């Protein structure tokens, strides 16, 4: 099949590359000339495990092309996937201008029957708006508009696309349904379901899924906070809860709040849709505010430890991306902490295996950038762990202790064994486990207030 993907970011590039991998002829279009130049040279502009190999293979096979020319990109195409950004506006609603502007461009270019598929995460009713724009200029038998939300996770996006838990397709057109089935058949060989529904339900499904996952995270963060207050251990509670098959083990890890380009924006967009429709989505309001509070929790612990002032302190940070295996720093908790540390006069030194370039673009020379995780520990008063990259799982603690001016770790991802670190002489604070320090056992340490 001839397929065009418009928007070649995290979703568009993975979608285009994986669709080429199963033998389709794919053209990816983007307005970013540097990105397209880089892709035409077989280089990936983002870090995503496994992507570069498939990308190079399909460019060589002639299945995958990149262009900035929309007209050229959609000539002879059967299906157009829209993988354009839908960032949040001031009021939390999704900015649809990218999507709608491209739709206006398409009306002059579509000449034969084309299925237009929304891969972007869009509020309910967006498919109707796209259809209205197209209908104003084109005969109705020239197009169908389908909702096909993307559920891939950055960091394992290729695996998620090639072997999805499910594929959701929202359309009432049989012709479009047949085409979508043909495209996705190679990805559901293990009987993972393709779920067909109406377009509006499909649009809501994406928001409901992400909002539910965000809810689980905020819920567990609150459980962790209450565990700290009552001297219980969230790790044990998590295991006790997760063994219940109705609950399940995944997404029960507490931390320093969710980030990324999806959860924060999708929660806000669903809240906005609810309020636009006269509904007060109370749980989501709390999910959002709990998350904002949780992003500050480690800073509070650090301030409590240093009697309220980190002026002149040297703070090292491991991990900057919003989660491991990606260079994406959008809404990353690390950035909230960095802003606060800088504001309070600390010297901040950072290391991340993949996200340093993106962070340097924002902070320039306000930060010191390490060439490895140990270099930034030299003379540091504290180490903060913001992302659970595997490189940080079993570090050389003795070496770290020698490098640091004091052996103090604030771990936002609960990576280490409390007893082991204690026996090595570290002060170690984490999230919701009985680490002693947060309970004010060590003399001179302030008790942590959980009020945000
Ligand atoms: N990133 C994820 O993990 C993820 C997962 C599921 C769904 N989504 C959704 O998918 C959509 C895209 O997200 P993303 O993370 O890939 O965004 P992104 O910002 O990484 O990529 C968007 C791309 O669109 C390009 N673009 C902007 N205007 C254009 C135009 N007029 N023509 C052609 N290209 C244009 C940009 O240059 C950019 O390369 C969003 O709605 C997002 O919510 C994202």
Coordinates of C-alpha atoms and ligand atoms in Angstrom, one line a residue:
X1 CA 0.0 0.0 0.0
X2 CA 1.1 3.6 -0.6
X3 CA 1.1 5.4 2.7
X4 CA 2.0 9.0 3.7
X5 CA 2.7 10.0 7.3
X6 CA 2.5 13.7 7.9
X7 CA 4.5 14.8 11.0
X8 CA 7.8 12.9 11.5
X9 CA 8.3 13.1 15.3
X10 CA 8.2 10.4 17.9
X11 CA 4.9 8.9 16.6
X12 CA 5.2 9.7 12.9
X13 CA 8.7 8.4 12.5
X14 CA 8.0 5.2 14.4
X15 CA 4.7 4.7 12.5
X16 CA 6.3 5.4 9.1
X17 CA 9.3 3.1 9.7
X18 CA 7.2 0.2 11.1
X19 CA 4.7 0.5 8.2
X20 CA 7.6 0.3 5.8
X21 CA 9.0 -2.7 7.6
X22 CA 5.9 -4.8 6.6
X23 CA 6.3 -3.9 2.9
X24 CA 4.3 -0.7 2.4
X25 CA 5.7 2.1 0.4
X26 CA 5.9 5.0 2.9
X27 CA 6.6 8.7 2.5
X28 CA 7.1 10.7 5.7
X29 CA 6.5 14.4 5.5
X30 CA 7.7 17.1 7.9
X31 CA 8.2 20.9 7.8
X32 CA 11.5 20.6 9.7
X33 CA 14.2 20.6 6.9
X34 CA 17.0 19.6 9.2
X35 CA 15.0 16.6 10.4
X36 CA 14.3 15.5 6.9
X37 CA 17.9 16.0 5.8
X38 CA 19.1 14.0 8.7
X39 CA 16.6 11.2 8.0
X40 CA 17.5 11.0 4.4
X41 CA 21.0 10.3 5.5
X42 CA 19.7 7.4 7.6
X43 CA 20.2 9.2 10.9
X44 CA 17.4 9.3 13.5
X45 CA 16.8 12.7 15.1
X46 CA 15.4 11.0 18.2
X47 CA 16.7 8.3 20.5
X48 CA 14.5 5.2 20.3
X49 CA 16.0 1.7 20.8
X50 CA 15.9 -0.3 17.6
X51 CA 14.6 2.5 15.4
X52 CA 17.8 3.3 13.4
X53 CA 18.3 -0.3 12.2
X54 CA 14.8 -0.6 10.7
X55 CA 15.0 2.9 9.4
X56 CA 18.3 2.3 7.5
X57 CA 17.1 -1.1 6.2
X58 CA 13.9 0.3 4.8
X59 CA 15.6 3.4 3.2
X60 CA 18.0 0.9 1.5
X61 CA 15.1 -1.3 0.4
X62 CA 13.4 1.8 -1.1
X63 CA 10.3 1.4 1.1
X64 CA 10.8 4.6 3.1
X65 CA 11.3 8.2 1.9
X66 CA 11.3 11.6 3.6
X67 CA 10.3 14.9 2.2
X68 CA 9.3 18.4 3.1
X69 CA 7.1 18.7 0.1
X70 CA 3.5 17.8 1.0
X71 CA 2.3 17.7 -2.6
X72 CA 5.0 15.2 -3.6
X73 CA 4.5 13.3 -0.3
X74 CA 0.8 12.5 -1.0
X75 CA 0.9 11.9 -4.7
X76 CA -0.6 8.4 -5.4
X77 CA -1.2 7.7 -1.7
X78 CA -3.9 5.4 -0.5
X79 CA -3.7 6.4 3.2
X80 CA -2.5 9.6 5.0
X81 CA -1.6 9.3 8.7
X82 CA -1.7 12.6 10.6
X83 CA 0.9 12.4 13.3
X84 CA 1.1 16.1 14.1
X85 CA 1.5 17.8 17.4
X86 CA -1.5 18.6 19.6
X87 CA 0.2 20.6 22.4
X88 CA -1.8 22.0 25.3
X89 CA -3.1 25.6 25.1
X90 CA -3.2 27.9 28.2
X91 CA -6.6 26.5 29.2
X92 CA -5.5 22.9 28.9
X93 CA -7.3 22.2 25.6
X94 CA -5.5 20.6 22.7
X95 CA -4.1 23.0 20.1
X96 CA -5.5 21.6 16.9
X97 CA -4.0 24.3 14.6
X98 CA -1.3 22.0 13.2
X99 CA -3.9 19.3 12.3
X100 CA -6.5 21.6 10.9
X101 CA -4.0 23.7 8.9
X102 CA -2.6 20.6 7.2
X103 CA -6.2 19.5 6.5
X104 CA -6.8 22.8 4.7
X105 CA -3.7 22.1 2.6
X106 CA -4.9 18.6 1.8
X107 CA -8.2 19.8 0.2
X108 CA -6.3 21.1 -2.8
X109 CA -4.2 18.0 -3.2
X110 CA -6.5 15.0 -2.8
X111 CA -7.5 13.7 -6.2
X112 CA -8.6 10.0 -5.7
X113 CA -10.1 8.1 -2.8
X114 CA -7.9 8.5 0.3
X115 CA -8.3 7.4 3.9
X116 CA -7.2 10.2 6.3
X117 CA -6.2 8.7 9.6
X118 CA -5.7 10.7 12.8
X119 CA -2.9 9.2 14.8
X120 CA -2.4 12.4 16.9
X121 CA -4.2 12.4 20.2
X122 CA -7.2 14.6 19.6
X123 CA -10.3 15.7 21.5
X124 CA -13.6 14.1 20.8
X125 CA -15.2 15.6 17.7
X126 CA -11.9 16.4 15.9
X127 CA -12.6 13.8 13.3
X128 CA -15.9 15.5 12.6
X129 CA -14.1 18.8 12.2
X130 CA -11.6 17.4 9.7
X131 CA -14.4 15.8 7.8
X132 CA -16.3 19.1 7.7
X133 CA -13.3 20.9 6.2
X134 CA -12.8 18.2 3.6
X135 CA -16.5 18.1 2.7
X136 CA -16.5 21.8 2.0
X137 CA -14.2 21.2 -0.9
X138 CA -14.3 17.6 -1.9
X139 CA -16.9 15.0 -3.0
X140 CA -17.7 12.7 -0.1
X141 CA -16.7 9.6 -2.0
X142 CA -13.1 11.0 -2.3
X143 CA -12.2 10.5 1.4
X144 CA -12.9 8.9 4.7
X145 CA -11.7 10.2 8.1
X146 CA -10.6 7.5 10.6
X147 CA -9.5 7.8 14.2
X148 CA -6.6 5.4 15.0
X149 CA -5.1 6.6 18.3
X150 CA -1.5 5.6 19.0
X151 CA -0.6 3.8 22.3
X152 CA 3.1 3.3 21.8
X153 CA 5.4 4.1 24.7
X154 CA 8.6 6.0 24.1
X155 CA 11.6 3.8 24.9
X156 CA 9.9 0.6 23.6
X157 CA 8.0 2.2 20.7
X158 CA 9.1 -0.2 18.0
X159 CA 8.1 -3.2 20.0
X160 CA 4.8 -1.6 20.9
X161 CA 4.0 -0.8 17.3
X162 CA 5.1 -4.2 15.9
X163 CA 3.2 -6.1 18.7
X164 CA 0.5 -3.8 20.0
X165 CA -1.8 -4.9 22.9
X166 CA -4.6 -3.8 20.7
X167 CA -5.4 -1.5 17.8
X168 CA -8.3 0.9 18.0
X169 CA -10.0 2.0 14.8
X170 CA -12.8 4.5 14.8
X171 CA -14.8 4.6 11.6
X172 CA -18.3 4.0 10.2
X173 CA -17.0 3.4 6.6
X174 CA -16.6 -0.2 5.5
X175 CA -14.2 0.8 2.8
X176 CA -11.9 2.5 5.3
X177 CA -12.3 -0.4 7.7
X178 CA -11.1 -2.9 5.0
X179 CA -8.0 -0.7 4.2
X180 CA -7.1 -0.3 7.9
X181 CA -7.5 -4.0 8.5
X182 CA -5.2 -4.7 5.5
X183 CA -2.6 -2.3 6.9
X184 CA -2.7 -3.7 10.5
X185 CA -3.0 -7.5 9.7
X186 CA 0.8 -8.1 9.9
X187 CA 0.8 -6.6 13.4
X188 CA -1.9 -8.8 15.0
X189 CA -0.7 -12.3 14.1
X190 CA -0.8 -13.3 17.8
X191 CA -4.5 -12.5 17.9
X192 CA -4.1 -9.2 19.6
X193 CA -7.4 -7.5 18.9
X194 CA -8.3 -4.8 16.4
X195 CA -11.2 -3.1 18.1
X196 CA -13.6 -1.2 15.7
X197 CA -15.8 1.5 17.1
X198 CA -17.3 4.8 16.2
X199 CA -14.9 7.7 15.7
X200 CA -15.9 9.6 18.8
X201 CA -15.5 6.6 21.1
X202 CA -12.1 5.9 19.6
X203 CA -11.0 9.5 20.3
X204 CA -12.1 9.3 23.9
X205 CA -10.5 5.8 24.3
X206 CA -7.0 7.3 24.0
X207 CA -7.6 10.0 26.6
X208 CA -9.3 7.6 29.0
X209 CA -6.4 5.2 28.7
X210 CA -3.7 7.8 29.4
X211 CA -5.8 9.4 32.1
X212 CA -6.3 6.1 33.8
X213 CA -2.6 5.3 33.8
X214 CA -1.8 8.8 35.1
X215 CA -4.4 8.2 37.8
X216 CA -2.7 5.0 38.9
X217 CA 0.6 6.9 39.2
X218 CA -0.8 9.7 41.2
X219 CA -2.7 7.2 43.4
X220 CA 0.5 5.3 44.1
X221 CA 2.4 8.5 44.8
X222 CA -0.2 9.3 47.4
X223 CA 0.1 5.8 48.9
X224 CA 3.9 6.4 49.1
X225 CA 3.4 9.7 50.9
X226 CA 1.0 8.1 53.4
X227 CA 3.5 5.2 53.9
X228 CA 6.1 7.8 54.8
X229 CA 3.8 9.4 57.3
X230 CA 2.9 6.1 59.1
X231 CA 6.3 4.3 58.8
X232 CA 5.2 1.7 56.3
X233 CA 7.0 0.7 53.1
X234 CA 5.4 1.4 49.8
X235 CA 7.5 -1.3 48.1
X236 CA 5.9 -4.0 50.2
X237 CA 2.4 -2.4 49.9
X238 CA 2.9 -2.3 46.1
X239 CA 3.7 -6.0 46.0
X240 CA 0.8 -6.8 48.2
X241 CA -1.6 -4.9 46.1
X242 CA -0.2 -5.9 42.7
X243 CA -0.6 -9.6 43.4
X244 CA -4.3 -9.1 43.2
X245 CA -5.2 -10.1 39.7
X246 CA -7.9 -7.4 39.7
X247 CA -5.2 -4.8 40.3
X248 CA -2.1 -6.2 38.5
X249 CA 1.6 -5.4 39.0
X250 CA 2.2 -2.7 36.4
X251 CA 2.1 1.0 36.9
X252 CA 2.3 0.8 40.7
X253 CA 5.7 2.3 41.1
X254 CA 5.8 5.6 43.1
X255 CA 8.2 8.3 42.1
X256 CA 8.5 12.0 41.5
X257 CA 5.5 12.5 39.2
X258 CA 4.7 11.6 35.6
X259 CA 6.1 13.7 32.8
X260 CA 6.5 13.3 29.0
X261 CA 4.6 14.7 26.1
X262 CA 1.4 12.6 26.8
X263 CA 0.1 12.1 30.3
X264 CA 0.3 15.7 31.5
X265 CA -1.3 17.1 28.3
X266 CA -3.9 14.4 27.9
X267 CA -5.1 14.7 31.5
X268 CA -5.5 18.4 31.0
X269 CA -7.2 18.0 27.6
X270 CA -9.7 15.5 29.0
X271 CA -10.4 17.8 31.9
X272 CA -11.0 20.6 29.4
X273 CA -13.3 18.4 27.3
X274 CA -15.3 17.5 30.4
X275 CA -15.7 21.2 31.5
X276 CA -16.7 22.2 27.9
X277 CA -19.4 19.7 28.2
X278 CA -20.6 20.7 31.6
X279 CA -19.1 17.8 33.5
X280 CA -16.8 18.1 36.5
X281 CA -14.3 15.3 36.2
X282 CA -13.2 15.5 39.9
X283 CA -10.8 12.6 40.0
X284 CA -8.7 14.0 37.1
X285 CA -8.5 17.3 38.7
X286 CA -6.8 15.6 41.7
X287 CA -4.6 13.5 39.5
X288 CA -3.2 16.6 38.0
X289 CA -2.7 18.5 41.2
X290 CA -1.2 15.5 43.0
X291 CA 1.3 15.2 40.1
X292 CA 2.4 18.8 40.4
X293 CA 2.9 18.4 44.1
X294 CA 4.9 15.1 43.6
X295 CA 7.3 16.8 41.2
X296 CA 8.4 19.0 44.2
X297 CA 8.7 16.2 46.7
X298 CA 12.4 15.5 46.4
X299 CA 13.2 19.2 46.5
X300 CA 11.3 19.4 49.8
X301 CA 13.3 16.6 51.2
X302 CA 16.6 18.2 50.0
X303 CA 15.6 21.6 51.6
X304 CA 14.6 19.8 54.8
X305 CA 18.0 18.1 54.9
X306 CA 19.9 21.4 54.4
X307 CA 17.8 23.3 56.9
X308 CA 15.9 25.2 54.2
X309 CA 18.8 26.6 52.1
X310 CA 20.8 25.1 49.3
X311 CA 22.5 28.4 48.4
X312 CA 26.0 27.6 47.1
X313 CA 25.5 23.8 47.4
X314 CA 26.7 21.6 44.7
X315 CA 24.0 19.2 43.5
X316 CA 24.6 16.4 41.0
X317 CA 21.7 15.0 39.1
X318 CA 21.5 11.6 37.4
X319 CA 18.8 11.3 34.7
X320 CA 17.0 14.1 32.9
X321 CA 14.6 12.5 30.5
X322 CA 11.1 12.0 31.7
X323 CA 11.7 8.2 31.7
X324 CA 14.5 5.9 30.7
X325 CA 15.3 4.9 27.1
X326 CA 14.3 8.2 25.6
X327 CA 15.8 11.6 25.1
X328 CA 12.4 13.2 25.6
X329 CA 12.5 15.8 28.3
X330 CA 9.0 17.3 27.8
X331 CA 7.5 18.0 31.2
X332 CA 10.2 15.9 32.9
X333 CA 10.3 16.1 36.7
X334 CA 14.1 16.7 36.5
X335 CA 13.5 20.1 34.9
X336 CA 11.1 21.2 37.7
X337 CA 13.9 20.4 40.2
X338 CA 16.6 22.0 38.2
X339 CA 14.6 25.2 38.0
X340 CA 14.1 25.2 41.8
X341 CA 17.8 24.4 42.5
X342 CA 19.0 27.2 40.2
X343 CA 16.5 29.7 41.7
X344 CA 17.7 28.8 45.2
X345 CA 21.4 29.4 44.3
X346 CA 22.7 25.8 44.0
X347 CA 25.3 24.7 41.5
X348 CA 23.7 22.0 39.4
X349 CA 25.7 19.3 37.6
X350 CA 23.8 16.9 35.3
X351 CA 24.3 13.6 33.5
X352 CA 21.9 11.7 31.3
X353 CA 22.9 9.0 28.8
X354 CA 20.7 10.5 26.0
X355 CA 19.0 13.7 26.9
X356 CA 22.0 16.1 27.5
X357 CA 21.7 17.8 24.1
X358 CA 18.0 18.6 24.6
X359 CA 18.7 19.9 28.1
X360 CA 21.6 22.0 27.0
X361 CA 19.3 23.6 24.4
X362 CA 17.2 25.0 27.3
X363 CA 19.7 25.7 30.0
X364 CA 22.9 26.5 28.1
X365 CA 25.7 27.4 30.5
X366 CA 23.5 27.5 33.6
X367 CA 24.3 23.9 34.2
X368 CA 27.5 21.8 34.3
X369 CA 27.2 18.8 31.9
X370 CA 29.1 15.6 32.9
X371 CA 30.8 13.4 30.4
X372 CA 29.8 10.4 32.6
X373 CA 27.8 9.8 35.7
X374 CA 30.7 9.8 38.1
X375 CA 32.5 13.0 36.9
X376 CA 29.7 15.2 38.3
X377 CA 29.9 13.7 41.7
X378 CA 33.3 15.2 42.5
X379 CA 32.8 17.6 45.4
X380 CA 29.0 17.3 45.3
X381 CA 27.0 17.8 48.4
X382 CA 24.2 15.6 47.2
X383 CA 23.2 13.3 44.3
X384 CA 19.6 13.4 43.1
X385 CA 18.3 10.6 40.9
X386 CA 15.5 11.7 38.6
X387 CA 15.4 8.9 35.9
X388 CA 15.8 5.2 36.4
X389 CA 18.3 4.5 33.5
X390 CA 19.8 1.0 33.9
X391 CA 23.3 2.6 34.0
X392 CA 22.4 3.9 37.4
X393 CA 21.1 0.6 38.8
X394 CA 24.4 -0.9 40.2
X395 CA 26.9 2.0 40.5
X396 CA 30.2 1.8 42.3
X397 CA 29.0 3.2 45.7
X398 CA 32.5 3.2 47.3
X399 CA 33.9 5.2 44.4
X400 CA 30.9 7.6 44.6
X401 CA 31.5 8.1 48.4
X402 CA 35.1 9.0 47.8
X403 CA 34.1 11.5 45.1
X404 CA 31.3 13.3 46.9
X405 CA 31.9 15.9 49.6
X406 CA 29.2 14.2 51.6
X407 CA 27.6 10.8 51.0
X408 CA 24.0 11.9 50.4
X409 CA 21.6 10.5 47.9
X410 CA 18.0 11.6 47.1
X411 CA 16.5 8.9 45.0
X412 CA 13.3 9.8 43.2
X413 CA 13.0 6.3 41.6
X414 CA 13.6 4.0 44.6
X415 CA 16.6 2.2 42.9
X416 CA 18.7 1.1 45.8
X417 CA 18.6 -1.2 48.8
X418 CA 18.2 1.0 51.9
X419 CA 20.2 -1.3 54.2
X420 CA 23.1 -1.7 51.7
X421 CA 23.5 2.1 51.4
X422 CA 23.2 2.6 55.1
X423 CA 25.9 0.0 55.7
X424 CA 28.2 1.8 53.2
X425 CA 27.7 5.0 55.2
X426 CA 25.3 6.9 52.8
X427 CA 22.5 9.1 53.9
X428 CA 19.8 7.8 51.5
X429 CA 16.3 9.2 51.0
X430 CA 13.8 7.7 48.6
X431 CA 10.0 7.7 48.1
X432 CA 7.7 6.1 50.5
X433 CA 10.1 3.5 51.9
X434 CA 11.2 3.3 55.6
X435 CA 14.4 5.1 55.0
X436 CA 14.6 6.6 58.5
X437 CA 15.8 10.0 57.4
X438 CA 12.4 11.2 56.3
X439 CA 10.9 10.2 59.6
X440 CA 13.3 12.5 61.4
X441 CA 15.2 9.7 63.1
X442 CA 18.6 11.2 62.3
X443 CA 19.1 14.1 64.6
X444 CA 19.0 17.6 63.1
X445 CA 17.0 16.6 60.1
X446 CA 13.7 18.4 59.6
X447 CA 10.6 16.3 59.4
X448 CA 9.2 16.4 55.9
X449 CA 5.9 18.2 55.5
X450 CA 3.7 16.6 52.8
X451 CA 1.6 19.7 52.2
X452 CA 2.4 20.9 48.7
Ligands
LIG1 N1 5.2 10.8 21.9 C1 4.4 9.8 22.3 O1 4.8 9.0 23.1 C2 3.0 9.8 21.8 C3 2.3 8.6 22.0 C4 1.0 8.5 21.5 C5 0.4 9.6 20.9 N2 1.1 10.7 20.8 C6 0.4 11.8 20.1 O2 0.9 11.9 18.7 C7 1.0 13.3 18.3 C8 2.4 13.6 17.8 O3 3.2 13.5 19.0 P1 4.8 13.4 18.9 O4 5.4 13.1 20.2 O5 5.2 12.5 17.7 O6 5.1 14.9 18.4 P2 6.5 15.5 17.9 O7 6.5 16.9 18.4 O8 7.7 14.6 18.3 O9 6.4 15.4 16.3 C9 5.5 16.2 15.6 C10 6.2 16.5 14.2 O10 5.3 17.2 13.4 C11 6.0 18.1 12.6 N3 5.1 19.1 12.0 C12 4.6 20.2 12.6 N4 3.8 20.9 11.7 C13 3.9 20.2 10.6 C14 3.3 20.4 9.3 N5 2.5 21.5 9.0 N6 3.6 19.5 8.3 C15 4.4 18.5 8.6 N7 4.9 18.2 9.8 C16 4.7 19.1 10.7 C17 7.0 18.7 13.5 O11 8.1 19.3 12.9 C18 7.4 17.4 14.3 O12 8.5 16.7 13.6 C19 0.5 14.1 19.5 O13 -0.9 14.3 19.3 C20 0.7 13.2 20.7 O14 -0.2 13.5 21.7 C21 2.4 10.8 21.2

